[in-house]
mmCIF file of C-alpha atoms in Angstrom:
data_model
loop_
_atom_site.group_PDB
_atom_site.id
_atom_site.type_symbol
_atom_site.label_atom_id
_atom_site.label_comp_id
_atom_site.label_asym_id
_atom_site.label_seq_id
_atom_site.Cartn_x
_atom_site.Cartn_y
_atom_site.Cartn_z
ATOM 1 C CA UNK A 1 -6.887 -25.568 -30.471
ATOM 2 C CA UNK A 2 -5.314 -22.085 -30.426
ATOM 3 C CA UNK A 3 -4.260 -20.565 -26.886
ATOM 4 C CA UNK A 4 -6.939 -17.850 -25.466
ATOM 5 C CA UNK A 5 -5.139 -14.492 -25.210
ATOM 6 C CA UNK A 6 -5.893 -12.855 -21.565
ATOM 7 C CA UNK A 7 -7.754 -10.300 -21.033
ATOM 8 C CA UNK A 8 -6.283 -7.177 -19.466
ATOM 9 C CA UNK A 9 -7.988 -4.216 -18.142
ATOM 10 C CA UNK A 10 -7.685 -1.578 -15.580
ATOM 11 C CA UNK A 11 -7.793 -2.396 -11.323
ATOM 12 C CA UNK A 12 -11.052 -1.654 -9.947
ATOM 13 C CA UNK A 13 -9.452 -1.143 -6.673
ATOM 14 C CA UNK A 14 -6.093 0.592 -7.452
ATOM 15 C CA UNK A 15 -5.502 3.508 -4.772
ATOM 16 C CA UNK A 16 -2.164 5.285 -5.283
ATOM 17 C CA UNK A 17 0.688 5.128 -7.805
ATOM 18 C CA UNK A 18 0.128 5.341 -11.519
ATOM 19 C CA UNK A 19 -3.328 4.599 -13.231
ATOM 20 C CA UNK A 20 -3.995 3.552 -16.766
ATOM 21 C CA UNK A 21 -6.371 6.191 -17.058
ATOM 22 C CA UNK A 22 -7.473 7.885 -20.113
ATOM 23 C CA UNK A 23 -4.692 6.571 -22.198
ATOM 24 C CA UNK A 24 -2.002 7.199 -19.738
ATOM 25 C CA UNK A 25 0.873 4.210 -18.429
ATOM 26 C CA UNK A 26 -0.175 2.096 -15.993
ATOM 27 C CA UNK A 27 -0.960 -1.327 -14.544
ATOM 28 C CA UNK A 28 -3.218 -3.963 -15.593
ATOM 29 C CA UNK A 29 -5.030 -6.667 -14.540
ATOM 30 C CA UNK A 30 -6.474 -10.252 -15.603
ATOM 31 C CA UNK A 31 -9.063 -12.698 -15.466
ATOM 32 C CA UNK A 32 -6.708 -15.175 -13.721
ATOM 33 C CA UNK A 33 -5.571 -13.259 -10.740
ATOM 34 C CA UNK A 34 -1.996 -11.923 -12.056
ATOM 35 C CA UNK A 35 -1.512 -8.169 -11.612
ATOM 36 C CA UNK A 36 0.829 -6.330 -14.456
ATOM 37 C CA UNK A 37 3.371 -3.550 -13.145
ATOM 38 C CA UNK A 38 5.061 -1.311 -16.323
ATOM 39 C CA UNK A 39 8.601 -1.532 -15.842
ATOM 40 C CA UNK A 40 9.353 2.237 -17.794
ATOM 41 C CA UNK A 41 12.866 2.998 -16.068
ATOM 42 C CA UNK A 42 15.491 2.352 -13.628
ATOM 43 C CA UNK A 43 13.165 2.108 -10.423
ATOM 44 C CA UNK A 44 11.048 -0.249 -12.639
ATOM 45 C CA UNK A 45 14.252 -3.000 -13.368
ATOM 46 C CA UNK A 46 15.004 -2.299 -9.704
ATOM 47 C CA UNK A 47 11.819 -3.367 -8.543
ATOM 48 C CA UNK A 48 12.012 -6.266 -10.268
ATOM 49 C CA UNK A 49 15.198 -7.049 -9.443
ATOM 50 C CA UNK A 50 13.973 -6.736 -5.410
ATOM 51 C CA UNK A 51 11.386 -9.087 -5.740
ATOM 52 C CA UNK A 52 13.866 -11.749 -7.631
ATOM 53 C CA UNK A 53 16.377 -11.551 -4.713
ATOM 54 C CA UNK A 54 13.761 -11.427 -2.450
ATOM 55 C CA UNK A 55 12.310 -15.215 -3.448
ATOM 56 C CA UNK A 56 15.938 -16.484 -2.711
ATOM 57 C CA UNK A 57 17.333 -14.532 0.263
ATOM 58 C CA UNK A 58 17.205 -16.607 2.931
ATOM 59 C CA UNK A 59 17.599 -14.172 5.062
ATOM 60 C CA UNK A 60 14.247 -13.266 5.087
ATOM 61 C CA UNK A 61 11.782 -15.339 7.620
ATOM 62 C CA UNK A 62 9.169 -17.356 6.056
ATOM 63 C CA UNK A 63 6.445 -15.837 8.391
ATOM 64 C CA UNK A 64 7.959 -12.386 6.882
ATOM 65 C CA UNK A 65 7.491 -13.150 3.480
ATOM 66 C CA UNK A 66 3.900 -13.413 3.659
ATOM 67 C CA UNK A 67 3.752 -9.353 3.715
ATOM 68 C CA UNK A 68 4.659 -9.271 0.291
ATOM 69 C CA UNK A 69 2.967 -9.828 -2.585
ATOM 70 C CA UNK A 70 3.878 -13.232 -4.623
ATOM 71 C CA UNK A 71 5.521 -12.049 -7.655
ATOM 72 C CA UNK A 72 6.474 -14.287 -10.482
ATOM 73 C CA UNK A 73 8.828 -12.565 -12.663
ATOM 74 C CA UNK A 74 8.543 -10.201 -15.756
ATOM 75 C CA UNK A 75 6.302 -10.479 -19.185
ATOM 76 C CA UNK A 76 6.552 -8.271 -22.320
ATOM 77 C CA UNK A 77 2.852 -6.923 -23.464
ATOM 78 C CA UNK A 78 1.324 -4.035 -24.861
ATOM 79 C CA UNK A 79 1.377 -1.201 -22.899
ATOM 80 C CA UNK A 80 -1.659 0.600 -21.441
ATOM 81 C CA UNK A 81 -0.784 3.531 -23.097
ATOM 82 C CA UNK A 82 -0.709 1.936 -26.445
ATOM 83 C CA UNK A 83 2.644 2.497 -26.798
ATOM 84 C CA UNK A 84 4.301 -0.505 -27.927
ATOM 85 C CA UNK A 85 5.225 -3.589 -26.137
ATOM 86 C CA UNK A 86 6.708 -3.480 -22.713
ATOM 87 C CA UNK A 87 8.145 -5.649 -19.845
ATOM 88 C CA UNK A 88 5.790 -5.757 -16.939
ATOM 89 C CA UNK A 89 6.403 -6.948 -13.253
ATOM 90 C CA UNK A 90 3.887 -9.727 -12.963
ATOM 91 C CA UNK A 91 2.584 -10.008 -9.302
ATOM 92 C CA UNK A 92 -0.351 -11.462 -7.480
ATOM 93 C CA UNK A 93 -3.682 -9.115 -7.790
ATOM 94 C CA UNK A 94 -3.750 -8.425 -3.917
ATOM 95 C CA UNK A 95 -7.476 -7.735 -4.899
ATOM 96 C CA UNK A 96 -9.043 -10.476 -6.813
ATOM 97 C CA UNK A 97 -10.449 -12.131 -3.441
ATOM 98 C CA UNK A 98 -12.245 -9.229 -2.591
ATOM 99 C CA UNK A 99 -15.718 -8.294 -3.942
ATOM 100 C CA UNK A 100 -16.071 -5.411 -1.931
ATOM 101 C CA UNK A 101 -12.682 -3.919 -0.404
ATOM 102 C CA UNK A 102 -12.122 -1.323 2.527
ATOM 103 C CA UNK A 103 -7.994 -0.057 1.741
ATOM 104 C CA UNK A 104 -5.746 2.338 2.851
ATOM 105 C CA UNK A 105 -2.446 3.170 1.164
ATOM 106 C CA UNK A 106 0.284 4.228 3.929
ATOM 107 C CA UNK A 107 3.781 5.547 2.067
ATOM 108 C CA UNK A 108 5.681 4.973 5.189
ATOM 109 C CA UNK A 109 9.008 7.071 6.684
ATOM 110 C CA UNK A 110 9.487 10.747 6.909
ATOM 111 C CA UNK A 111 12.259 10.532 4.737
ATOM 112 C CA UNK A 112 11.400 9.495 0.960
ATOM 113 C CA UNK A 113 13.862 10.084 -1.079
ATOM 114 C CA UNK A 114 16.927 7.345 -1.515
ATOM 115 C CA UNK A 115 20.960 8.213 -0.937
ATOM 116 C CA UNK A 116 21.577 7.322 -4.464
ATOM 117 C CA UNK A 117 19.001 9.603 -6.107
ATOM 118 C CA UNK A 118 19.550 13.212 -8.248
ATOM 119 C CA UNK A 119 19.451 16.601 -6.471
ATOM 120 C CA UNK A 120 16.575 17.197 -8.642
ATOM 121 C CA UNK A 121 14.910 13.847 -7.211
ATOM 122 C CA UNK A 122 15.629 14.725 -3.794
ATOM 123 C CA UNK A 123 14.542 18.446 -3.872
ATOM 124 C CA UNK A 124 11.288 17.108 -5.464
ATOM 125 C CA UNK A 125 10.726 14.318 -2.771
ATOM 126 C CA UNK A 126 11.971 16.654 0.493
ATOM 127 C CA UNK A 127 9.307 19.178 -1.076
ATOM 128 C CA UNK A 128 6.337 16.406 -0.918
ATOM 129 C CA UNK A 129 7.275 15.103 2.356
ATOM 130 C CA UNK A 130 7.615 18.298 4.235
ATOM 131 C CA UNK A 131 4.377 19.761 2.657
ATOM 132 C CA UNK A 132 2.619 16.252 3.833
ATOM 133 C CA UNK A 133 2.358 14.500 6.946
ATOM 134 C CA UNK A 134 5.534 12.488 6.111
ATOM 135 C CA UNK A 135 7.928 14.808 7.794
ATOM 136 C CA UNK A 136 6.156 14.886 10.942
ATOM 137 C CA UNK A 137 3.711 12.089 11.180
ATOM 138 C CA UNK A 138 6.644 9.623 9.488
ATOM 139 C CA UNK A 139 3.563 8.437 6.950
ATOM 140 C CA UNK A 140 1.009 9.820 4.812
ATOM 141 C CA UNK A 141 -1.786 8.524 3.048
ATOM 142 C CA UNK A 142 -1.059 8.223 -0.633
ATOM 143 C CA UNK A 143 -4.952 6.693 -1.679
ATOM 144 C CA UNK A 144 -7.703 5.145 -0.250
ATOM 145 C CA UNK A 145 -11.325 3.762 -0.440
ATOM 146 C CA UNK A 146 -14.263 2.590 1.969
ATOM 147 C CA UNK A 147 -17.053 0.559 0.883
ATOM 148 C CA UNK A 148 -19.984 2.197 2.218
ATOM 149 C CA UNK A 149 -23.247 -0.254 0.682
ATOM 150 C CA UNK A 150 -24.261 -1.572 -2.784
ATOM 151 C CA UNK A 151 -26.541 1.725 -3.545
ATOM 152 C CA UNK A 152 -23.308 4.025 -2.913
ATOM 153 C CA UNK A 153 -20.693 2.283 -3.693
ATOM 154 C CA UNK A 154 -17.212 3.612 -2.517
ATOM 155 C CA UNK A 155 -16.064 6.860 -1.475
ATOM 156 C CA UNK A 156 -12.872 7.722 -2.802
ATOM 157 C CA UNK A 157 -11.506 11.137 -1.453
ATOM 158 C CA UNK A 158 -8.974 12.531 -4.256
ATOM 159 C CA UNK A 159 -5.528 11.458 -3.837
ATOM 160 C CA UNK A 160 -4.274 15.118 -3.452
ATOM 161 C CA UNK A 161 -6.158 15.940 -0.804
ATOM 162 C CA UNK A 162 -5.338 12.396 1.213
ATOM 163 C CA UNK A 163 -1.813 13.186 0.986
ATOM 164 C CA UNK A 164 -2.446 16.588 2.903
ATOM 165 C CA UNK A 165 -4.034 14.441 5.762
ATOM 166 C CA UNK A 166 -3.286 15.925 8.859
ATOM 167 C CA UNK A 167 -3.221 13.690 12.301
ATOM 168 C CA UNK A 168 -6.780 14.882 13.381
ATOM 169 C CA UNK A 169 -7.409 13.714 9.454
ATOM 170 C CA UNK A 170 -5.718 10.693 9.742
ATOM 171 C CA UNK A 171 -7.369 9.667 13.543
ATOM 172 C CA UNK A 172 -11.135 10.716 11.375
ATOM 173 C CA UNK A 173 -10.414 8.302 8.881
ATOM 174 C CA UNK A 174 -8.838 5.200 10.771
ATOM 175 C CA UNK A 175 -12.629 5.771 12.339
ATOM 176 C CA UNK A 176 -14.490 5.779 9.022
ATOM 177 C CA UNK A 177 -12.438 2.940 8.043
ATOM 178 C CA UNK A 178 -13.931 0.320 10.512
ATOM 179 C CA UNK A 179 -17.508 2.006 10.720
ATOM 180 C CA UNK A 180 -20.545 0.566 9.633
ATOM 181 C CA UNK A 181 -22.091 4.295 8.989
ATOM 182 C CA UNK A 182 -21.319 6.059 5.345
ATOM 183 C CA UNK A 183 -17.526 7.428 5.060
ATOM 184 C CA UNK A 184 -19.001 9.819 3.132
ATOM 185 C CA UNK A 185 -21.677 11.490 5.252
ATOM 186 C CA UNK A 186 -18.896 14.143 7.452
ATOM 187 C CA UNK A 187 -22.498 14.782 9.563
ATOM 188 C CA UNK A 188 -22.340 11.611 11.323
ATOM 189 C CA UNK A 189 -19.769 10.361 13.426
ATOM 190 C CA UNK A 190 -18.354 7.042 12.559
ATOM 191 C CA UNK A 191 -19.768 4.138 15.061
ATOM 192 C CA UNK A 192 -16.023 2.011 14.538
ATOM 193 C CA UNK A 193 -18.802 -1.071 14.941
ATOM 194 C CA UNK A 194 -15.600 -2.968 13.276
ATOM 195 C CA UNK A 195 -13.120 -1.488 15.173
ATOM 196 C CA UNK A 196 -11.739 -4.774 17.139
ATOM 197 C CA UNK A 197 -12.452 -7.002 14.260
ATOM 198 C CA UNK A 198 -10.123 -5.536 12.286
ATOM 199 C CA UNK A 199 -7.621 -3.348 14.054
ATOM 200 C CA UNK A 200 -7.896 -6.144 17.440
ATOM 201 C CA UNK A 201 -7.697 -9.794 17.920
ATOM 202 C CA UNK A 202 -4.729 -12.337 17.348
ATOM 203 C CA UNK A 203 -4.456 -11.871 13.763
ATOM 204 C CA UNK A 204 -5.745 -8.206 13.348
ATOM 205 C CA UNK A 205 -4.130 -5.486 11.515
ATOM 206 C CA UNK A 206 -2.333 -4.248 14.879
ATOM 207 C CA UNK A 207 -0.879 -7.842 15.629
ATOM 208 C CA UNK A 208 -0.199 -8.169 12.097
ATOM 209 C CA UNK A 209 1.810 -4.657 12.207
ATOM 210 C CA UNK A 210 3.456 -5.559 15.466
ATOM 211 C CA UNK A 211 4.857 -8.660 13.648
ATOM 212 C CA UNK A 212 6.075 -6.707 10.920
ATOM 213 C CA UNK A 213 7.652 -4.328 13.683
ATOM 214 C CA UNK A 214 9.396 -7.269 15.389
ATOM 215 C CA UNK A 215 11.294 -7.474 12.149
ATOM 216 C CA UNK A 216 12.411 -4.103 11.273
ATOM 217 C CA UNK A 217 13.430 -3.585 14.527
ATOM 218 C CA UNK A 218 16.299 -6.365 14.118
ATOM 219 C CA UNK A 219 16.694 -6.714 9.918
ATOM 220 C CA UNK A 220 19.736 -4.811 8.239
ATOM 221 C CA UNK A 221 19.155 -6.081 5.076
ATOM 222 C CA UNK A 222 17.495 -3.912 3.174
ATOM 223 C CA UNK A 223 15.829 -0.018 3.209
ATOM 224 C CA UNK A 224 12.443 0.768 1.989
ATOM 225 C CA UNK A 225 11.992 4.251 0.524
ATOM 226 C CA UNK A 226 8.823 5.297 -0.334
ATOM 227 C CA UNK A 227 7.637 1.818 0.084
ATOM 228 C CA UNK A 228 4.044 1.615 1.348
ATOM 229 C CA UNK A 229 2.189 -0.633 4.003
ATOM 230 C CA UNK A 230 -1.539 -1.740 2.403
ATOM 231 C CA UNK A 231 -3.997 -2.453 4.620
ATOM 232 C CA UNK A 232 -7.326 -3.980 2.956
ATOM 233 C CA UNK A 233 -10.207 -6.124 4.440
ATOM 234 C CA UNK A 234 -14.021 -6.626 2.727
ATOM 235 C CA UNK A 235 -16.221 -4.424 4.350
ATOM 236 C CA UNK A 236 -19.047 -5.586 2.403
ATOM 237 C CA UNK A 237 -19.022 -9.279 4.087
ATOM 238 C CA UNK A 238 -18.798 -7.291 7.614
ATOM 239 C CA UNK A 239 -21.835 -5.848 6.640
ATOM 240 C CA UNK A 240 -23.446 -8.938 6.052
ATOM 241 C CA UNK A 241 -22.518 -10.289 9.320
ATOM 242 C CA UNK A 242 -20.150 -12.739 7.777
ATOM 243 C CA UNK A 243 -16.203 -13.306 8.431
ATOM 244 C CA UNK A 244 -13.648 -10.987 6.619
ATOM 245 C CA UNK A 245 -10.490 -11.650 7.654
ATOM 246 C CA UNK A 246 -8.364 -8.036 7.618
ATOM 247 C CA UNK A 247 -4.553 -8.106 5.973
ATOM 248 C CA UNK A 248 -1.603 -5.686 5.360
ATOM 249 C CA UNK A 249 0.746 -6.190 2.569
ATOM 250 C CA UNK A 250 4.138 -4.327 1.842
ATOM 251 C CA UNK A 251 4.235 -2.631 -1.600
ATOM 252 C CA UNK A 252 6.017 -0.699 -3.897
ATOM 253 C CA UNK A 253 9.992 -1.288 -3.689
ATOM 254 C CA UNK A 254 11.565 0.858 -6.638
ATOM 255 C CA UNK A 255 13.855 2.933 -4.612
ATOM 256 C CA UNK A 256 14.815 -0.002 -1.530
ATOM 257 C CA UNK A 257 18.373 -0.062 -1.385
ATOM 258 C CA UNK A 258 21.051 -2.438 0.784
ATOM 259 C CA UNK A 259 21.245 -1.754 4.380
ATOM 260 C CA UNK A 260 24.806 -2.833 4.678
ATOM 261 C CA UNK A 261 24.248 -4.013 8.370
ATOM 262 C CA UNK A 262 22.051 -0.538 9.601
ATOM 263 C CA UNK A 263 18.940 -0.757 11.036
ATOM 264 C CA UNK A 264 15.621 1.178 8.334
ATOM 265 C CA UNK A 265 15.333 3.553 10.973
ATOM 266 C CA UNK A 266 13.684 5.396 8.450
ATOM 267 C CA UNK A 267 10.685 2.646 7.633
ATOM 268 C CA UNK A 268 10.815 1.478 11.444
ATOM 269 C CA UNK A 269 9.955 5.110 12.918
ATOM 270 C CA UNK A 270 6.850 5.557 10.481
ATOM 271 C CA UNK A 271 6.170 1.871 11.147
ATOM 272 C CA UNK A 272 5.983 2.805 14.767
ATOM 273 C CA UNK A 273 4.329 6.274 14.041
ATOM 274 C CA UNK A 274 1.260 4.073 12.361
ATOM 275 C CA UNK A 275 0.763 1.656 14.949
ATOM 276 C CA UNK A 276 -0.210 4.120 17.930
ATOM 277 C CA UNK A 277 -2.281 5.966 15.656
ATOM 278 C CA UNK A 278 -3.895 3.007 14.822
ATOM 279 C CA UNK A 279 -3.752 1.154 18.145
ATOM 280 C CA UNK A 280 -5.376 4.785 19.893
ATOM 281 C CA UNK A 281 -7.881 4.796 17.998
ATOM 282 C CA UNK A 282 -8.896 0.727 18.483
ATOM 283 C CA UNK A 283 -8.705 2.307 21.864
ATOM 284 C CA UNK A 284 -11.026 5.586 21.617
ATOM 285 C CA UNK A 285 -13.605 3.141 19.642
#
């Protein structure tokens, strides 16, 4: 009996970075659960490279290592682009157990550029971070989408205008995101009717986050650049009264780099930045 070949096709639920849209590079996905990164370049190998040290560095806590995705190594396959084979990071889908996801994309730290990058690179980077909320907020919000009901859909604000988010943006939608009222519909205010399920509680994104603080504020091992913090829970089963338990994940790591015994003062200040914003406003709700 021949082998069935998978099936790949494009995330439903993919939020930031690069989409395999309309013939362009990007990720895929399968039947079976397994999520399929392009590795194009430099920051591609060095991605994969992170997550390989990262299975065996026993420096990192167990309980730690549940913020990032499982990842199980690399796998040549035709390109999304149609371009010809290429190696791909192969990684958990983060999304497969959700039928009807709530995320938000964070790129966290001020700064996003890394030490070892081009003038060109970091001229590009400064330029994003200082027209964003990066450079004063020490985040931004790369992508996002709420489930709003199974007439409507998601809303799915364009990812250049998320990035321009300012705090009084980012405080509106940390309320849309745990409301039980349309994102959509700006004439309404958002109820946050989910607010302490999923920002409160023992194992709520703001524990969750605190846990992940406890960390940074003592590991030298590594700096994230322009690494992201996902934060994703099913709205959908909120709104049918049932249990969805709310998670955060750590994502992207093309440009993390040794830390050589310093403190990521860089991730743990936008860290910090995202926790009272999101610990005020389980507050105002």
């Amino acid at each position: 009996m021949s082998k069935s070949v998978p099936l790949f096709k494009i995330p439903d639920h993919q939020v930031a970075g690069h989409q395999a849209l309309n013939g362009q590079l990007g990720p895929l996905v399968d039947e079976s659960g397994l999520f399929y990164k392009p590795l194009k370049d430099d920051r591609g190998l060095r991605e994969a490279d992170f997550y390989k040290t990262l299975l065996t560095d026993d420096r990192v806590p167990d309980h730690i290592r549940k913020f990032f995705p499982k990842s199980f190594g690399t796998q040549t396959l035709e390109a999304s682009d149609k371009s010809g084979p290429l190696p791909h990071l192969v990684m958990e889908n983060l999304m497969s157990k959700y039928a009807n996801p709530s995320i938000i994309d964070f790129k966290i730290g001020s700064r996003t550029w890394y030490p070892e990058a081009t003038d060109e690179y970091i001229d590009k980077c400064f330029k994003k971070d200082r027209e964003t909320s990066s450079l004063y907020l020490g985040f931004r919000v790369s992508g996002m989408q709420i489930y709003e009901n199974q007439d409507l859909g998601y809303w799915k604000p364009d990812r250049k205008l998320t990035i321009t988010y300012t705090a009084d943006d980012v405080k509106l939608v940390l309320r849309k995101f745990v409301s039980s009222n349309q994102a959509s519909d700006f004439k309404k205010e958002p109820d946050c009717k989910f607010a302490s399920t999923v920002y409160g509680g023992s194992s709520g994104i703001l524990a969750q986050l605190q846990e992940l603080k406890s960390w940074f504020e003592e590991q030298t091992i590594y700096h994230f650049y322009s690494s992201s913090v996902l934060i994703v829970f099913d709205k959908g089963s909120l709104l049918e009264g049932k249990k969805a338990a709310p998670t955060i994940k750590l994502v992207d790591f093309a440009l993390v780099i040794e830390g050589n015994g310093i403190l990521d003062h860089n991730f743990l200040g936008g860290l910090c930045s995202l926790i009272k914003f999101i610990s005020d406003t389980n507050k105002d709700c």
